[in-house]
Amino acid sequence: MKVLADLVSGETRFLVQRWLSSRCDCTCSRSASFLGPEIMALGLLWLGFTLLGALQTQARDPAPKLIPAPPLDRVPLQPDFKDDQFQGKWYVVGVAGNAFKKEEQGQFTMYTTTYELKEDHSYNVTSILLRDQNCDHWIRTFIPSSQPGQFNLGDIKRYFGVQSYIVRVADTDYNQFAIVFFRKVYKNQEYFKTTLYRRTKELTPELREKFISFAKSLGLTDDHIIFPVPIDQCIDEE
């Protein structure tokens, strides 16, 4: 007991006193600061059991399973992709993915993504989002792969935990809309999403249905599809 008592000091002693006080009546609480070594050691032991139980409960509740990402050969690729025509500013008017939830729709505001073509045919990609009343700028580079219209995230080592990141332009007419597929492996967990781009904020019924149909072809459901709330702040700034 003496060895255990010697280990109980400082912050640990304070925590044990509070833990014991919370489980005693008012008399016990008044004497918590005068606990002897044996009582303190016993309290430490019970505190350990409590923490262990909490950890075991947490371990029994694994993270929810995500819908598996489809193989890339199941995801369409825009034929004869023209990188110069695809560049420019796009409004994100629809998103769907295995980590999205329909209940978040009201909190999800529209944002923009601008593709700037470089001489090596990679893109500087800038997304502008409204977050906490501030305009956030997210900048990254997309490097072209051997397949026109498919890209990899540049300088991936900068992004902690990201093991792979693939971008695939599934469908576009360049002037009005684009549907883009993203697949990311982060800490051994595979995530995927698809985004509906428009050159304007307007979402037509035809494009809405087209996007829903595409998202469901990837294995997603209505619960994974969100249409962001249109806004003016940040995204209309040049």
Tab-separated table of C-alpha atoms in Angstrom:
chain	number	residue	atom	x	y	z
A	1	MET	CA	0.000	0.000	0.000
A	2	LYS	CA	2.855	2.381	0.802
A	3	VAL	CA	4.258	2.007	-2.711
A	4	LEU	CA	0.887	2.850	-4.228
A	5	ALA	CA	0.436	5.768	-1.864
A	6	ASP	CA	3.821	7.182	-2.856
A	7	LEU	CA	2.685	7.187	-6.481
A	8	VAL	CA	-0.391	9.258	-5.668
A	9	SER	CA	0.716	12.877	-5.756
A	10	GLY	CA	-0.036	16.242	-7.300
A	11	GLU	CA	-2.726	16.203	-9.966
A	12	THR	CA	-3.410	12.470	-9.533
A	13	ARG	CA	-4.193	12.943	-5.839
A	14	PHE	CA	-6.520	15.823	-6.679
A	15	LEU	CA	-8.375	13.720	-9.271
A	16	VAL	CA	-8.799	10.826	-6.855
A	17	GLN	CA	-10.102	13.178	-4.157
A	18	ARG	CA	-12.677	14.580	-6.551
A	19	TRP	CA	-13.645	11.098	-7.753
A	20	LEU	CA	-14.142	9.822	-4.211
A	21	SER	CA	-16.035	12.959	-3.196
A	22	SER	CA	-18.455	12.498	-6.072
A	23	ARG	CA	-19.283	9.032	-4.766
A	24	CYS	CA	-19.555	9.864	-1.052
A	25	ASP	CA	-22.040	11.748	1.096
A	26	CYS	CA	-21.337	15.247	2.368
A	27	THR	CA	-19.351	13.925	5.388
A	28	CYS	CA	-17.042	12.007	3.117
A	29	SER	CA	-16.664	15.069	0.895
A	30	ARG	CA	-15.590	17.252	3.810
A	31	SER	CA	-12.836	14.796	4.739
A	32	ALA	CA	-11.649	14.091	1.181
A	33	SER	CA	-8.601	16.294	1.611
A	34	PHE	CA	-7.466	14.212	4.644
A	35	LEU	CA	-7.471	10.813	2.897
A	36	GLY	CA	-4.878	8.381	4.192
A	37	PRO	CA	-2.538	6.406	1.933
A	38	GLU	CA	-4.682	3.249	2.029
A	39	ILE	CA	-7.870	5.102	1.068
A	40	MET	CA	-6.053	7.078	-1.603
A	41	ALA	CA	-4.608	3.889	-3.083
A	42	LEU	CA	-8.039	2.267	-3.074
A	43	GLY	CA	-9.504	5.335	-4.756
A	44	LEU	CA	-6.791	5.258	-7.389
A	45	LEU	CA	-7.545	1.594	-8.032
A	46	TRP	CA	-11.265	2.274	-8.518
A	47	LEU	CA	-10.517	5.283	-10.712
A	48	GLY	CA	-8.384	3.012	-12.877
A	49	PHE	CA	-11.237	0.527	-13.176
A	50	THR	CA	-13.607	3.332	-14.181
A	51	LEU	CA	-11.273	4.608	-16.905
A	52	LEU	CA	-10.640	1.068	-18.141
A	53	GLY	CA	-14.375	0.463	-18.419
A	54	ALA	CA	-14.805	3.655	-20.434
A	55	LEU	CA	-12.028	2.630	-22.821
A	56	GLN	CA	-13.506	-0.843	-23.266
A	57	THR	CA	-16.912	0.657	-24.055
A	58	GLN	CA	-15.314	2.967	-26.610
A	59	ALA	CA	-13.471	0.039	-28.196
A	60	ARG	CA	-16.736	-1.892	-28.571
A	61	ASP	CA	-18.285	0.985	-30.551
A	62	PRO	CA	-16.295	1.089	-33.819
A	63	ALA	CA	-16.687	3.881	-36.351
A	64	PRO	CA	-19.666	3.374	-38.676
A	65	LYS	CA	-18.914	1.468	-41.861
A	66	LEU	CA	-18.812	3.509	-45.039
A	67	ILE	CA	-20.185	2.492	-48.415
A	68	PRO	CA	-17.226	1.057	-50.372
A	69	ALA	CA	-15.829	3.177	-53.180
A	70	PRO	CA	-16.567	1.830	-56.657
A	71	PRO	CA	-13.674	0.593	-58.807
A	72	LEU	CA	-12.372	3.343	-61.069
A	73	ASP	CA	-13.327	1.378	-64.173
A	74	ARG	CA	-16.953	1.742	-63.061
A	75	VAL	CA	-16.656	5.527	-62.956
A	76	PRO	CA	-17.129	7.208	-66.357
A	77	LEU	CA	-14.323	9.337	-67.778
A	78	GLN	CA	-15.046	12.287	-70.047
A	79	PRO	CA	-14.005	11.298	-73.601
A	80	ASP	CA	-11.434	13.510	-75.326
A	81	PHE	CA	-11.012	15.671	-72.225
A	82	LYS	CA	-10.044	19.279	-73.032
A	83	ASP	CA	-8.144	20.717	-70.086
A	84	ASP	CA	-8.095	24.268	-71.467
A	85	GLN	CA	-11.881	24.379	-71.746
A	86	PHE	CA	-12.425	22.866	-68.309
A	87	GLN	CA	-10.411	25.541	-66.501
A	88	GLY	CA	-12.063	28.514	-64.848
A	89	LYS	CA	-14.531	29.093	-62.047
A	90	TRP	CA	-17.177	26.552	-61.070
A	91	TYR	CA	-19.955	26.796	-58.478
A	92	VAL	CA	-20.463	23.660	-56.399
A	93	VAL	CA	-24.234	23.115	-56.572
A	94	GLY	CA	-24.334	19.448	-55.548
A	95	VAL	CA	-22.208	17.032	-53.527
A	96	ALA	CA	-22.628	13.383	-52.622
A	97	GLY	CA	-20.338	10.950	-50.856
A	98	ASN	CA	-20.022	8.088	-48.421
A	99	ALA	CA	-19.187	10.499	-45.564
A	100	PHE	CA	-22.025	12.975	-46.244
A	101	LYS	CA	-25.399	12.944	-44.476
A	102	LYS	CA	-28.635	14.428	-45.755
A	103	GLU	CA	-29.342	15.941	-42.322
A	104	GLU	CA	-26.385	18.308	-42.849
A	105	GLN	CA	-28.037	19.905	-45.896
A	106	GLY	CA	-29.150	23.078	-44.119
A	107	GLN	CA	-25.634	23.734	-42.806
A	108	PHE	CA	-23.858	23.130	-46.118
A	109	THR	CA	-23.403	26.353	-48.095
A	110	MET	CA	-22.409	26.722	-51.718
A	111	TYR	CA	-18.738	27.265	-52.519
A	112	THR	CA	-16.601	27.747	-55.617
A	113	THR	CA	-13.669	25.884	-57.112
A	114	THR	CA	-11.433	27.509	-59.718
A	115	TYR	CA	-9.110	25.504	-61.966
A	116	GLU	CA	-6.102	27.392	-63.346
A	117	LEU	CA	-4.260	25.494	-66.089
A	118	LYS	CA	-0.451	25.545	-65.955
A	119	GLU	CA	2.059	24.962	-68.747
A	120	ASP	CA	2.682	21.375	-67.631
A	121	HIS	CA	-1.085	20.699	-67.913
A	122	SER	CA	-1.542	20.452	-64.154
A	123	TYR	CA	-4.091	22.639	-62.401
A	124	ASN	CA	-3.754	25.081	-59.558
A	125	VAL	CA	-7.075	24.497	-57.805
A	126	THR	CA	-8.551	27.050	-55.395
A	127	SER	CA	-11.748	26.507	-53.438
A	128	ILE	CA	-13.337	29.425	-51.580
A	129	LEU	CA	-15.693	28.591	-48.713
A	130	LEU	CA	-17.601	30.617	-46.152
A	131	ARG	CA	-16.714	29.333	-42.692
A	132	ASP	CA	-17.513	31.086	-39.413
A	133	GLN	CA	-18.235	34.296	-41.351
A	134	ASN	CA	-14.754	34.189	-42.874
A	135	CYS	CA	-13.679	33.384	-46.432
A	136	ASP	CA	-11.449	30.313	-46.397
A	137	HIS	CA	-9.179	29.583	-49.367
A	138	TRP	CA	-8.113	25.984	-49.957
A	139	ILE	CA	-5.339	25.683	-52.567
A	140	ARG	CA	-3.908	22.473	-54.014
A	141	THR	CA	-2.439	21.075	-57.235
A	142	PHE	CA	-3.922	18.374	-59.457
A	143	ILE	CA	-1.349	16.491	-61.537
A	144	PRO	CA	-2.536	14.834	-64.771
A	145	SER	CA	-2.291	11.050	-64.999
A	146	SER	CA	-1.776	8.933	-68.100
A	147	GLN	CA	-5.540	9.106	-68.687
A	148	PRO	CA	-6.766	12.533	-69.851
A	149	GLY	CA	-9.345	13.818	-67.392
A	150	GLN	CA	-7.909	11.942	-64.398
A	151	PHE	CA	-5.602	13.609	-61.870
A	152	ASN	CA	-3.666	12.928	-58.686
A	153	LEU	CA	-3.151	15.291	-55.773
A	154	GLY	CA	0.229	16.984	-56.042
A	155	ASP	CA	2.748	17.010	-53.176
A	156	ILE	CA	0.603	14.509	-51.279
A	157	LYS	CA	3.122	14.211	-48.430
A	158	ARG	CA	2.043	17.661	-47.245
A	159	TYR	CA	-1.352	16.244	-46.293
A	160	PHE	CA	-0.977	14.231	-43.099
A	161	GLY	CA	-2.668	10.844	-43.244
A	162	VAL	CA	-3.626	11.063	-46.934
A	163	GLN	CA	-2.304	7.995	-48.756
A	164	SER	CA	-3.877	8.566	-52.165
A	165	TYR	CA	-6.168	11.124	-53.796
A	166	ILE	CA	-7.620	10.675	-57.282
A	167	VAL	CA	-9.755	13.134	-59.242
A	168	ARG	CA	-11.724	11.989	-62.290
A	169	VAL	CA	-13.836	14.203	-64.557
A	170	ALA	CA	-16.800	11.963	-65.295
A	171	ASP	CA	-18.930	14.223	-67.475
A	172	THR	CA	-18.855	17.828	-68.669
A	173	ASP	CA	-19.960	20.114	-71.476
A	174	TYR	CA	-17.373	22.701	-70.285
A	175	ASN	CA	-19.777	25.649	-70.630
A	176	GLN	CA	-22.571	24.740	-68.221
A	177	PHE	CA	-21.861	21.765	-65.957
A	178	ALA	CA	-19.365	19.142	-64.858
A	179	ILE	CA	-19.594	16.035	-62.693
A	180	VAL	CA	-16.325	15.173	-60.972
A	181	PHE	CA	-15.468	12.081	-58.925
A	182	PHE	CA	-12.982	12.130	-56.017
A	183	ARG	CA	-11.509	9.146	-54.185
A	184	LYS	CA	-9.269	9.509	-51.130
A	185	VAL	CA	-7.568	7.026	-48.829
A	186	TYR	CA	-6.997	8.624	-45.432
A	187	LYS	CA	-5.444	6.614	-42.600
A	188	ASN	CA	-6.387	3.364	-44.360
A	189	GLN	CA	-10.034	4.435	-44.690
A	190	GLU	CA	-11.402	4.921	-48.215
A	191	TYR	CA	-13.648	7.909	-48.866
A	192	PHE	CA	-15.266	8.986	-52.102
A	193	LYS	CA	-17.486	11.797	-53.271
A	194	THR	CA	-18.837	13.315	-56.438
A	195	THR	CA	-19.397	16.992	-57.098
A	196	LEU	CA	-21.767	18.774	-59.450
A	197	TYR	CA	-20.235	21.949	-60.878
A	198	ARG	CA	-22.074	24.770	-62.631
A	199	ARG	CA	-20.770	27.918	-64.275
A	200	THR	CA	-23.644	29.730	-62.524
A	201	LYS	CA	-25.467	29.161	-59.233
A	202	GLU	CA	-28.614	27.939	-60.945
A	203	LEU	CA	-29.472	24.257	-60.536
A	204	THR	CA	-31.933	23.091	-63.171
A	205	PRO	CA	-34.303	20.180	-62.473
A	206	GLU	CA	-32.691	18.212	-65.304
A	207	LEU	CA	-29.187	18.563	-63.875
A	208	ARG	CA	-30.438	17.768	-60.394
A	209	GLU	CA	-31.908	14.477	-61.581
A	210	LYS	CA	-28.823	13.718	-63.654
A	211	PHE	CA	-26.613	14.168	-60.599
A	212	ILE	CA	-28.852	12.072	-58.339
A	213	SER	CA	-28.832	9.275	-60.905
A	214	PHE	CA	-25.037	9.402	-61.175
A	215	ALA	CA	-24.561	9.387	-57.385
A	216	LYS	CA	-26.815	6.347	-57.033
A	217	SER	CA	-24.877	4.543	-59.773
A	218	LEU	CA	-21.882	4.758	-57.405
A	219	GLY	CA	-23.816	2.961	-54.657
A	220	LEU	CA	-24.913	6.080	-52.766
A	221	THR	CA	-28.458	6.736	-51.552
A	222	ASP	CA	-30.627	9.829	-51.125
A	223	ASP	CA	-29.242	10.114	-47.579
A	224	HIS	CA	-25.765	10.809	-49.010
A	225	ILE	CA	-26.755	13.550	-51.476
A	226	ILE	CA	-26.676	17.251	-50.571
A	227	PHE	CA	-27.515	20.370	-52.552
A	228	PRO	CA	-25.683	23.293	-50.896
A	229	VAL	CA	-27.538	26.442	-49.883
A	230	PRO	CA	-26.784	29.286	-52.349
A	231	ILE	CA	-24.984	32.297	-50.871
A	232	ASP	CA	-23.294	35.459	-52.155
A	233	GLN	CA	-20.648	36.060	-49.509
A	234	CYS	CA	-17.095	35.035	-50.452
A	235	ILE	CA	-17.961	33.019	-53.546
A	236	ASP	CA	-18.828	36.025	-55.727
A	237	GLU	CA	-15.585	37.803	-54.920
A	238	GLU	CA	-13.042	37.896	-57.726
